[in-house]
């Protein structure tokens, strides 16, 4: 019986998230170093104005102040990147959004669209090829029942994990419980604060009324996904193995939130570093 490690909500993510997290931490270190070298914007000094003689008429005084008044200079602000719907430009992440002062709930159709986009976006299919190959090698290679048969089984199972996980936790249960499946990036505050906020979003979410509530779709939904996918993971049906798979799913989703939170910052700082790495 062919077996592999369970693949959480997005099948390919579990196999590559550790590497992506290392890349993120490296980029965050470069970001901190780059920020230390940035210079603050210093406004232009206001030119001195000679006092107007008391004999100057009111009309002449108005003309003088009009001429000598320094023009207002807008302060440049860095461009704020919108939240990307693909992590690292390639991994589907359609539940990502930016936190604003006005909350707009999703319709049921919009929740199902998030699940559909996360499941059927074209990068999923080549990424699942890589995961299926990785799982086959980890299971002992290509010598059991033939490469194509084993590869096909791993690929179908991975796609099944992706499809079931996305629709259960991002569409069906959010529609039933009136919950919002999106992750809202805050984009401000210390690194530790933002990491803690991102990780906590697997436990709390917004209801359709905009109020914070227990995230039943995530916590109960992933438990249901483990139970359903145990049908074709026949060698991992014990309570201990099910609990391990459940913990891996929650950890994977928390890590996805952290990467979603910091990816726009990393992308912005990468542009900043490329500017300084260009030959002069």
mmCIF file of N, CA and C in Angstrom, residues 115-236:
data_model
loop_
_atom_site.group_PDB
_atom_site.id
_atom_site.type_symbol
_atom_site.label_atom_id
_atom_site.label_comp_id
_atom_site.label_asym_id
_atom_site.label_seq_id
_atom_site.Cartn_x
_atom_site.Cartn_y
_atom_site.Cartn_z
ATOM 1 N N UNK A 115 -12.203 29.287 -2.730
ATOM 2 C CA UNK A 115 -11.854 27.864 -2.738
ATOM 3 C C UNK A 115 -11.546 27.379 -4.148
ATOM 4 N N UNK A 116 -12.317 27.824 -5.114
ATOM 5 C CA UNK A 116 -12.080 27.394 -6.496
ATOM 6 C C UNK A 116 -10.744 27.909 -7.018
ATOM 7 N N UNK A 117 -10.438 29.180 -6.739
ATOM 8 C CA UNK A 117 -9.172 29.739 -7.222
ATOM 9 C C UNK A 117 -7.981 29.063 -6.549
ATOM 10 N N UNK A 118 -8.080 28.789 -5.244
ATOM 11 C CA UNK A 118 -6.982 28.119 -4.554
ATOM 12 C C UNK A 118 -6.789 26.685 -5.042
ATOM 13 N N UNK A 119 -7.859 26.058 -5.534
ATOM 14 C CA UNK A 119 -7.774 24.663 -5.969
ATOM 15 C C UNK A 119 -7.359 24.518 -7.422
ATOM 16 N N UNK A 120 -7.815 25.423 -8.292
ATOM 17 C CA UNK A 120 -7.652 25.222 -9.722
ATOM 18 C C UNK A 120 -6.752 26.254 -10.400
ATOM 19 N N UNK A 121 -6.137 27.133 -9.632
ATOM 20 C CA UNK A 121 -5.187 28.060 -10.247
ATOM 21 C C UNK A 121 -4.048 27.254 -10.875
ATOM 22 N N UNK A 122 -3.595 27.665 -12.052
ATOM 23 C CA UNK A 122 -2.685 26.819 -12.832
ATOM 24 C C UNK A 122 -1.377 26.478 -12.121
ATOM 25 N N UNK A 123 -0.782 27.339 -11.248
ATOM 26 C CA UNK A 123 0.471 26.912 -10.596
ATOM 27 C C UNK A 123 0.327 25.672 -9.729
ATOM 28 N N UNK A 124 -0.900 25.355 -9.295
ATOM 29 C CA UNK A 124 -1.077 24.154 -8.486
ATOM 30 C C UNK A 124 -0.585 22.901 -9.190
ATOM 31 N N UNK A 125 -0.845 22.808 -10.477
ATOM 32 C CA UNK A 125 -0.606 21.551 -11.182
ATOM 33 C C UNK A 125 0.881 21.231 -11.344
ATOM 34 N N UNK A 126 1.734 22.182 -11.750
ATOM 35 C CA UNK A 126 3.175 21.849 -11.746
ATOM 36 C C UNK A 126 3.747 21.687 -10.344
ATOM 37 N N UNK A 127 3.210 22.425 -9.358
ATOM 38 C CA UNK A 127 3.701 22.263 -7.997
ATOM 39 C C UNK A 127 3.354 20.881 -7.445
ATOM 40 N N UNK A 128 2.186 20.379 -7.782
ATOM 41 C CA UNK A 128 1.805 19.047 -7.344
ATOM 42 C C UNK A 128 2.640 17.961 -8.011
ATOM 43 N N UNK A 129 3.120 18.223 -9.217
ATOM 44 C CA UNK A 129 4.044 17.275 -9.858
ATOM 45 C C UNK A 129 5.299 17.127 -8.994
ATOM 46 N N UNK A 130 5.855 18.258 -8.568
ATOM 47 C CA UNK A 130 7.047 18.212 -7.730
ATOM 48 C C UNK A 130 6.784 17.521 -6.412
ATOM 49 N N UNK A 131 5.642 17.777 -5.816
ATOM 50 C CA UNK A 131 5.332 17.126 -4.547
ATOM 51 C C UNK A 131 5.146 15.626 -4.724
ATOM 52 N N UNK A 132 4.473 15.214 -5.789
ATOM 53 C CA UNK A 132 4.265 13.781 -6.016
ATOM 54 C C UNK A 132 5.598 13.061 -6.191
ATOM 55 N N UNK A 133 6.528 13.671 -6.912
ATOM 56 C CA UNK A 133 7.857 13.072 -7.076
ATOM 57 C C UNK A 133 8.582 12.986 -5.736
ATOM 58 N N UNK A 134 8.485 14.047 -4.944
ATOM 59 C CA UNK A 134 9.131 14.049 -3.634
ATOM 60 C C UNK A 134 8.547 12.948 -2.744
ATOM 61 N N UNK A 135 7.214 12.823 -2.729
ATOM 62 C CA UNK A 135 6.568 11.810 -1.900
ATOM 63 C C UNK A 135 6.930 10.404 -2.353
ATOM 64 N N UNK A 136 7.053 10.207 -3.666
ATOM 65 C CA UNK A 136 7.390 8.882 -4.182
ATOM 66 C C UNK A 136 8.804 8.488 -3.796
ATOM 67 N N UNK A 137 9.729 9.431 -3.879
ATOM 68 C CA UNK A 137 11.111 9.145 -3.467
ATOM 69 C C UNK A 137 11.156 8.849 -1.971
ATOM 70 N N UNK A 138 10.425 9.639 -1.168
ATOM 71 C CA UNK A 138 10.421 9.430 0.282
ATOM 72 C C UNK A 138 9.818 8.087 0.658
ATOM 73 N N UNK A 139 8.910 7.579 -0.174
ATOM 74 C CA UNK A 139 8.262 6.297 0.122
ATOM 75 C C UNK A 139 9.089 5.101 -0.326
ATOM 76 N N UNK A 140 10.240 5.325 -0.958
ATOM 77 C CA UNK A 140 11.098 4.201 -1.315
ATOM 78 C C UNK A 140 11.459 4.110 -2.775
ATOM 79 N N UNK A 141 11.106 5.104 -3.555
ATOM 80 C CA UNK A 141 11.536 5.091 -4.952
ATOM 81 C C UNK A 141 10.466 4.592 -5.893
ATOM 82 N N UNK A 142 10.917 4.112 -7.059
ATOM 83 C CA UNK A 142 10.010 3.798 -8.166
ATOM 84 C C UNK A 142 10.029 2.308 -8.524
ATOM 85 N N UNK A 143 10.281 1.458 -7.541
ATOM 86 C CA UNK A 143 10.486 0.059 -7.873
ATOM 87 C C UNK A 143 9.338 -0.855 -7.442
ATOM 88 N N UNK A 144 8.262 -0.303 -6.881
ATOM 89 C CA UNK A 144 7.221 -1.174 -6.337
ATOM 90 C C UNK A 144 6.238 -1.623 -7.420
ATOM 91 N N UNK A 145 5.446 -0.697 -7.933
ATOM 92 C CA UNK A 145 4.445 -1.068 -8.944
ATOM 93 C C UNK A 145 4.604 -0.292 -10.237
ATOM 94 N N UNK A 146 5.726 0.352 -10.406
ATOM 95 C CA UNK A 146 5.935 1.122 -11.617
ATOM 96 C C UNK A 146 5.807 2.610 -11.366
ATOM 97 N N UNK A 147 6.638 3.359 -12.063
ATOM 98 C CA UNK A 147 6.719 4.801 -11.836
ATOM 99 C C UNK A 147 5.390 5.503 -12.104
ATOM 100 N N UNK A 148 4.770 5.254 -13.253
ATOM 101 C CA UNK A 148 3.573 6.000 -13.634
ATOM 102 C C UNK A 148 2.402 5.715 -12.693
ATOM 103 N N UNK A 149 2.238 4.466 -12.302
ATOM 104 C CA UNK A 149 1.123 4.143 -11.408
ATOM 105 C C UNK A 149 1.297 4.796 -10.048
ATOM 106 N N UNK A 150 2.499 4.700 -9.475
ATOM 107 C CA UNK A 150 2.742 5.302 -8.174
ATOM 108 C C UNK A 150 2.638 6.820 -8.244
ATOM 109 N N UNK A 151 3.250 7.382 -9.283
ATOM 110 C CA UNK A 151 3.205 8.830 -9.430
ATOM 111 C C UNK A 151 1.757 9.302 -9.557
ATOM 112 N N UNK A 152 0.954 8.596 -10.345
ATOM 113 C CA UNK A 152 -0.450 8.973 -10.514
ATOM 114 C C UNK A 152 -1.213 8.926 -9.201
ATOM 115 N N UNK A 153 -0.949 7.905 -8.380
ATOM 116 C CA UNK A 153 -1.629 7.803 -7.095
ATOM 117 C C UNK A 153 -1.265 8.959 -6.179
ATOM 118 N N UNK A 154 0.030 9.285 -6.111
ATOM 119 C CA UNK A 154 0.452 10.410 -5.273
ATOM 120 C C UNK A 154 -0.141 11.724 -5.781
ATOM 121 N N UNK A 155 -0.163 11.900 -7.076
ATOM 122 C CA UNK A 155 -0.673 13.148 -7.640
ATOM 123 C C UNK A 155 -2.166 13.297 -7.342
ATOM 124 N N UNK A 156 -2.936 12.237 -7.545
ATOM 125 C CA UNK A 156 -4.382 12.290 -7.301
ATOM 126 C C UNK A 156 -4.667 12.527 -5.825
ATOM 127 N N UNK A 157 -3.912 11.867 -4.946
ATOM 128 C CA UNK A 157 -4.114 12.088 -3.518
ATOM 129 C C UNK A 157 -3.797 13.532 -3.130
ATOM 130 N N UNK A 158 -2.715 14.062 -3.668
ATOM 131 C CA UNK A 158 -2.366 15.452 -3.374
ATOM 132 C C UNK A 158 -3.433 16.416 -3.843
ATOM 133 N N UNK A 159 -3.949 16.190 -5.049
ATOM 134 C CA UNK A 159 -5.000 17.053 -5.559
ATOM 135 C C UNK A 159 -6.280 16.883 -4.733
ATOM 136 N N UNK A 160 -6.551 15.659 -4.270
ATOM 137 C CA UNK A 160 -7.709 15.438 -3.405
ATOM 138 C C UNK A 160 -7.584 16.196 -2.090
ATOM 139 N N UNK A 161 -6.395 16.178 -1.487
ATOM 140 C CA UNK A 161 -6.165 16.958 -0.271
ATOM 141 C C UNK A 161 -6.450 18.435 -0.504
ATOM 142 N N UNK A 162 -5.923 18.931 -1.633
ATOM 143 C CA UNK A 162 -6.095 20.341 -1.968
ATOM 144 C C UNK A 162 -7.566 20.686 -2.142
ATOM 145 N N UNK A 163 -8.268 19.890 -2.906
ATOM 146 C CA UNK A 163 -9.655 20.169 -3.255
ATOM 147 C C UNK A 163 -10.564 20.085 -2.022
ATOM 148 N N UNK A 164 -10.437 18.991 -1.261
ATOM 149 C CA UNK A 164 -11.293 18.813 -0.085
ATOM 150 C C UNK A 164 -10.993 19.880 0.967
ATOM 151 N N UNK A 165 -9.708 20.098 1.231
ATOM 152 C CA UNK A 165 -9.348 21.078 2.251
ATOM 153 C C UNK A 165 -9.818 22.474 1.918
ATOM 154 N N UNK A 166 -9.644 22.890 0.669
ATOM 155 C CA UNK A 166 -10.041 24.248 0.284
ATOM 156 C C UNK A 166 -11.548 24.443 0.384
ATOM 157 N N UNK A 167 -12.309 23.506 -0.161
ATOM 158 C CA UNK A 167 -13.762 23.693 -0.181
ATOM 159 C C UNK A 167 -14.390 23.559 1.207
ATOM 160 N N UNK A 168 -13.851 22.668 2.041
ATOM 161 C CA UNK A 168 -14.425 22.514 3.381
ATOM 162 C C UNK A 168 -14.129 23.724 4.247
ATOM 163 N N UNK A 169 -12.855 24.181 4.303
ATOM 164 C CA UNK A 169 -12.456 25.239 5.241
ATOM 165 C C UNK A 169 -12.619 26.647 4.689
ATOM 166 N N UNK A 170 -12.750 26.800 3.379
ATOM 167 C CA UNK A 170 -12.830 28.148 2.802
ATOM 168 C C UNK A 170 -14.180 28.459 2.158
ATOM 169 N N UNK A 171 -15.049 27.472 2.001
ATOM 170 C CA UNK A 171 -16.321 27.711 1.316
ATOM 171 C C UNK A 171 -17.503 27.122 2.068
ATOM 172 N N UNK A 172 -17.542 25.797 2.224
ATOM 173 C CA UNK A 172 -18.739 25.137 2.763
ATOM 174 C C UNK A 172 -18.997 25.542 4.216
ATOM 175 N N UNK A 173 -18.025 25.314 5.095
ATOM 176 C CA UNK A 173 -18.235 25.653 6.502
ATOM 177 C C UNK A 173 -18.317 27.163 6.737
ATOM 178 N N UNK A 174 -17.493 28.004 6.087
ATOM 179 C CA UNK A 174 -17.701 29.446 6.255
ATOM 180 C C UNK A 174 -19.088 29.922 5.836
ATOM 181 N N UNK A 175 -19.658 29.289 4.815
ATOM 182 C CA UNK A 175 -21.015 29.658 4.418
ATOM 183 C C UNK A 175 -22.036 29.215 5.471
ATOM 184 N N UNK A 176 -21.832 28.039 6.061
ATOM 185 C CA UNK A 176 -22.763 27.533 7.075
ATOM 186 C C UNK A 176 -22.647 28.331 8.379
ATOM 187 N N UNK A 177 -21.397 28.592 8.813
ATOM 188 C CA UNK A 177 -21.172 29.272 10.093
ATOM 189 C C UNK A 177 -21.151 30.801 9.966
ATOM 190 N N UNK A 178 -21.297 31.309 8.751
ATOM 191 C CA UNK A 178 -21.257 32.768 8.510
ATOM 192 C C UNK A 178 -19.923 33.355 8.987
ATOM 193 N N UNK A 179 -18.830 32.719 8.543
ATOM 194 C CA UNK A 179 -17.483 33.158 8.893
ATOM 195 C C UNK A 179 -16.731 33.599 7.644
ATOM 196 N N UNK A 180 -15.703 34.406 7.881
ATOM 197 C CA UNK A 180 -14.895 34.934 6.791
ATOM 198 C C UNK A 180 -13.614 34.104 6.672
ATOM 199 N N UNK A 181 -13.363 33.449 5.529
ATOM 200 C CA UNK A 181 -12.159 32.618 5.394
ATOM 201 C C UNK A 181 -10.907 33.401 5.044
ATOM 202 N N UNK A 182 -11.003 34.702 4.904
ATOM 203 C CA UNK A 182 -9.837 35.486 4.483
ATOM 204 C C UNK A 182 -8.862 35.711 5.635
ATOM 205 N N UNK A 183 -7.570 35.879 5.264
ATOM 206 C CA UNK A 183 -6.572 36.356 6.213
ATOM 207 C C UNK A 183 -6.326 37.826 5.905
ATOM 208 N N UNK A 184 -6.544 38.695 6.903
ATOM 209 C CA UNK A 184 -6.367 40.126 6.719
ATOM 210 C C UNK A 184 -4.996 40.547 7.221
ATOM 211 N N UNK A 185 -4.154 40.961 6.314
ATOM 212 C CA UNK A 185 -2.802 41.399 6.656
ATOM 213 C C UNK A 185 -2.866 42.785 7.302
ATOM 214 N N UNK A 186 -2.128 42.974 8.425
ATOM 215 C CA UNK A 186 -2.129 44.285 9.075
ATOM 216 C C UNK A 186 -1.023 45.181 8.517
ATOM 217 N N UNK A 187 0.152 44.634 8.231
ATOM 218 C CA UNK A 187 1.200 45.382 7.555
ATOM 219 C C UNK A 187 1.940 46.399 8.396
ATOM 220 N N UNK A 188 1.599 46.570 9.680
ATOM 221 C CA UNK A 188 2.286 47.536 10.537
ATOM 222 C C UNK A 188 2.591 46.890 11.887
ATOM 223 N N UNK A 189 3.505 47.516 12.625
ATOM 224 C CA UNK A 189 3.881 47.000 13.937
ATOM 225 C C UNK A 189 5.193 46.249 13.887
ATOM 226 N N UNK A 190 5.635 45.769 15.041
ATOM 227 C CA UNK A 190 6.892 45.039 15.118
ATOM 228 C C UNK A 190 6.762 43.675 14.449
ATOM 229 N N UNK A 191 7.907 43.085 14.137
ATOM 230 C CA UNK A 191 7.914 41.772 13.494
ATOM 231 C C UNK A 191 7.253 40.729 14.394
ATOM 232 N N UNK A 192 7.585 40.750 15.683
ATOM 233 C CA UNK A 192 7.008 39.758 16.601
ATOM 234 C C UNK A 192 5.503 39.936 16.728
ATOM 235 N N UNK A 193 5.055 41.184 16.781
ATOM 236 C CA UNK A 193 3.612 41.430 16.879
ATOM 237 C C UNK A 193 2.890 40.897 15.651
ATOM 238 N N UNK A 194 3.441 41.152 14.486
ATOM 239 C CA UNK A 194 2.794 40.710 13.254
ATOM 240 C C UNK A 194 2.825 39.189 13.119
ATOM 241 N N UNK A 195 3.927 38.573 13.547
ATOM 242 C CA UNK A 195 3.986 37.112 13.503
ATOM 243 C C UNK A 195 2.964 36.491 14.452
ATOM 244 N N UNK A 196 2.839 37.064 15.665
ATOM 245 C CA UNK A 196 1.855 36.555 16.602
ATOM 246 C C UNK A 196 0.436 36.736 16.093
ATOM 247 N N UNK A 197 0.174 37.876 15.497
ATOM 248 C CA UNK A 197 -1.154 38.122 14.926
ATOM 249 C C UNK A 197 -1.458 37.112 13.825
ATOM 250 N N UNK A 198 -0.500 36.897 12.926
ATOM 251 C CA UNK A 198 -0.722 35.987 11.799
ATOM 252 C C UNK A 198 -0.983 34.566 12.284
ATOM 253 N N UNK A 199 -0.188 34.103 13.245
ATOM 254 C CA UNK A 199 -0.364 32.733 13.736
ATOM 255 C C UNK A 199 -1.687 32.559 14.471
ATOM 256 N N UNK A 200 -2.151 33.614 15.140
ATOM 257 C CA UNK A 200 -3.393 33.506 15.918
ATOM 258 C C UNK A 200 -4.632 33.440 15.045
ATOM 259 N N UNK A 201 -4.494 33.771 13.756
ATOM 260 C CA UNK A 201 -5.677 33.811 12.894
ATOM 261 C C UNK A 201 -6.208 32.426 12.546
ATOM 262 N N UNK A 202 -5.528 31.366 12.981
ATOM 263 C CA UNK A 202 -6.127 30.039 12.801
ATOM 264 C C UNK A 202 -7.131 29.739 13.909
ATOM 265 N N UNK A 203 -7.161 30.572 14.936
ATOM 266 C CA UNK A 203 -8.093 30.381 16.044
ATOM 267 C C UNK A 203 -9.251 31.373 16.027
ATOM 268 N N UNK A 204 -9.046 32.543 15.480
ATOM 269 C CA UNK A 204 -10.093 33.570 15.449
ATOM 270 C C UNK A 204 -10.226 34.112 14.032
ATOM 271 N N UNK A 205 -11.415 34.585 13.723
ATOM 272 C CA UNK A 205 -11.673 35.185 12.416
ATOM 273 C C UNK A 205 -12.807 36.182 12.570
ATOM 274 N N UNK A 206 -13.207 36.809 11.480
ATOM 275 C CA UNK A 206 -14.371 37.687 11.492
ATOM 276 C C UNK A 206 -15.615 36.907 11.111
ATOM 277 N N UNK A 207 -16.714 37.201 11.787
ATOM 278 C CA UNK A 207 -17.995 36.719 11.307
ATOM 279 C C UNK A 207 -18.482 37.608 10.183
ATOM 280 N N UNK A 208 -19.530 37.208 9.514
ATOM 281 C CA UNK A 208 -20.078 38.036 8.446
ATOM 282 C C UNK A 208 -20.596 39.368 8.961
ATOM 283 N N UNK A 209 -20.801 39.467 10.283
ATOM 284 C CA UNK A 209 -21.219 40.738 10.874
ATOM 285 C C UNK A 209 -20.036 41.633 11.222
ATOM 286 N N UNK A 210 -18.806 41.185 10.936
ATOM 287 C CA UNK A 210 -17.613 41.987 11.192
ATOM 288 C C UNK A 210 -17.013 41.806 12.561
ATOM 289 N N UNK A 211 -17.653 41.052 13.444
ATOM 290 C CA UNK A 211 -17.145 40.862 14.799
ATOM 291 C C UNK A 211 -16.208 39.657 14.866
ATOM 292 N N UNK A 212 -15.193 39.763 15.725
ATOM 293 C CA UNK A 212 -14.231 38.677 15.902
ATOM 294 C C UNK A 212 -14.901 37.505 16.615
ATOM 295 N N UNK A 213 -14.583 36.290 16.160
ATOM 296 C CA UNK A 213 -15.206 35.107 16.742
ATOM 297 C C UNK A 213 -14.287 33.898 16.600
ATOM 298 N N UNK A 214 -14.631 32.830 17.295
ATOM 299 C CA UNK A 214 -13.917 31.559 17.208
ATOM 300 C C UNK A 214 -13.986 31.031 15.777
ATOM 301 N N UNK A 215 -12.824 30.570 15.245
ATOM 302 C CA UNK A 215 -12.739 30.156 13.843
ATOM 303 C C UNK A 215 -13.114 28.676 13.722
ATOM 304 N N UNK A 216 -14.397 28.397 13.763
ATOM 305 C CA UNK A 216 -14.863 27.013 13.705
ATOM 306 C C UNK A 216 -14.555 26.367 12.362
ATOM 307 N N UNK A 217 -14.627 27.130 11.280
ATOM 308 C CA UNK A 217 -14.388 26.555 9.950
ATOM 309 C C UNK A 217 -12.971 26.018 9.825
ATOM 310 N N UNK A 218 -12.013 26.686 10.453
ATOM 311 C CA UNK A 218 -10.617 26.245 10.401
ATOM 312 C C UNK A 218 -10.377 25.056 11.310
ATOM 313 N N UNK A 219 -10.787 25.166 12.572
ATOM 314 C CA UNK A 219 -10.448 24.145 13.555
ATOM 315 C C UNK A 219 -11.306 22.895 13.404
ATOM 316 N N UNK A 220 -12.602 23.072 13.233
ATOM 317 C CA UNK A 220 -13.455 21.904 13.033
ATOM 318 C C UNK A 220 -13.348 21.372 11.608
ATOM 319 N N UNK A 221 -13.184 22.277 10.659
ATOM 320 C CA UNK A 221 -13.097 21.858 9.261
ATOM 321 C C UNK A 221 -11.890 20.996 8.982
ATOM 322 N N UNK A 222 -10.734 21.363 9.521
ATOM 323 C CA UNK A 222 -9.539 20.556 9.291
ATOM 324 C C UNK A 222 -9.637 19.198 9.966
ATOM 325 N N UNK A 223 -10.347 19.135 11.114
ATOM 326 C CA UNK A 223 -10.574 17.828 11.736
ATOM 327 C C UNK A 223 -11.422 16.949 10.814
ATOM 328 N N UNK A 224 -12.426 17.555 10.166
ATOM 329 C CA UNK A 224 -13.230 16.812 9.210
ATOM 330 C C UNK A 224 -12.444 16.380 7.996
ATOM 331 N N UNK A 225 -11.530 17.245 7.537
ATOM 332 C CA UNK A 225 -10.689 16.900 6.384
ATOM 333 C C UNK A 225 -9.814 15.696 6.704
ATOM 334 N N UNK A 226 -9.244 15.652 7.916
ATOM 335 C CA UNK A 226 -8.426 14.505 8.322
ATOM 336 C C UNK A 226 -9.265 13.226 8.294
ATOM 337 N N UNK A 227 -10.489 13.331 8.795
ATOM 338 C CA UNK A 227 -11.351 12.137 8.824
ATOM 339 C C UNK A 227 -11.705 11.671 7.414
ATOM 340 N N UNK A 228 -12.032 12.605 6.532
ATOM 341 C CA UNK A 228 -12.432 12.231 5.171
ATOM 342 C C UNK A 228 -11.261 11.656 4.393
ATOM 343 N N UNK A 229 -10.097 12.283 4.474
ATOM 344 C CA UNK A 229 -8.950 11.828 3.695
ATOM 345 C C UNK A 229 -8.352 10.542 4.245
ATOM 346 N N UNK A 230 -8.730 10.157 5.465
ATOM 347 C CA UNK A 230 -8.265 8.865 5.995
ATOM 348 C C UNK A 230 -8.798 7.700 5.178
ATOM 349 N N UNK A 231 -9.817 7.941 4.370
ATOM 350 C CA UNK A 231 -10.354 6.882 3.511
ATOM 351 C C UNK A 231 -9.278 6.368 2.564
ATOM 352 N N UNK A 232 -8.449 7.258 2.021
ATOM 353 C CA UNK A 232 -7.402 6.813 1.109
ATOM 354 C C UNK A 232 -6.007 6.890 1.726
ATOM 355 N N UNK A 233 -5.898 7.247 3.007
ATOM 356 C CA UNK A 233 -4.644 7.099 3.746
ATOM 357 C C UNK A 233 -4.830 5.950 4.723
ATOM 358 N N UNK A 234 -4.875 4.753 4.192
ATOM 359 C CA UNK A 234 -5.273 3.586 4.988
ATOM 360 C C UNK A 234 -4.275 3.223 6.083
ATOM 361 N N UNK A 235 -3.017 3.583 5.919
ATOM 362 C CA UNK A 235 -2.017 3.211 6.927
ATOM 363 C C UNK A 235 -1.831 4.298 7.983
ATOM 364 N N UNK A 236 -2.655 5.350 7.963
ATOM 365 C CA UNK A 236 -2.540 6.413 8.972
ATOM 366 C C UNK A 236 -3.906 6.730 9.555
#
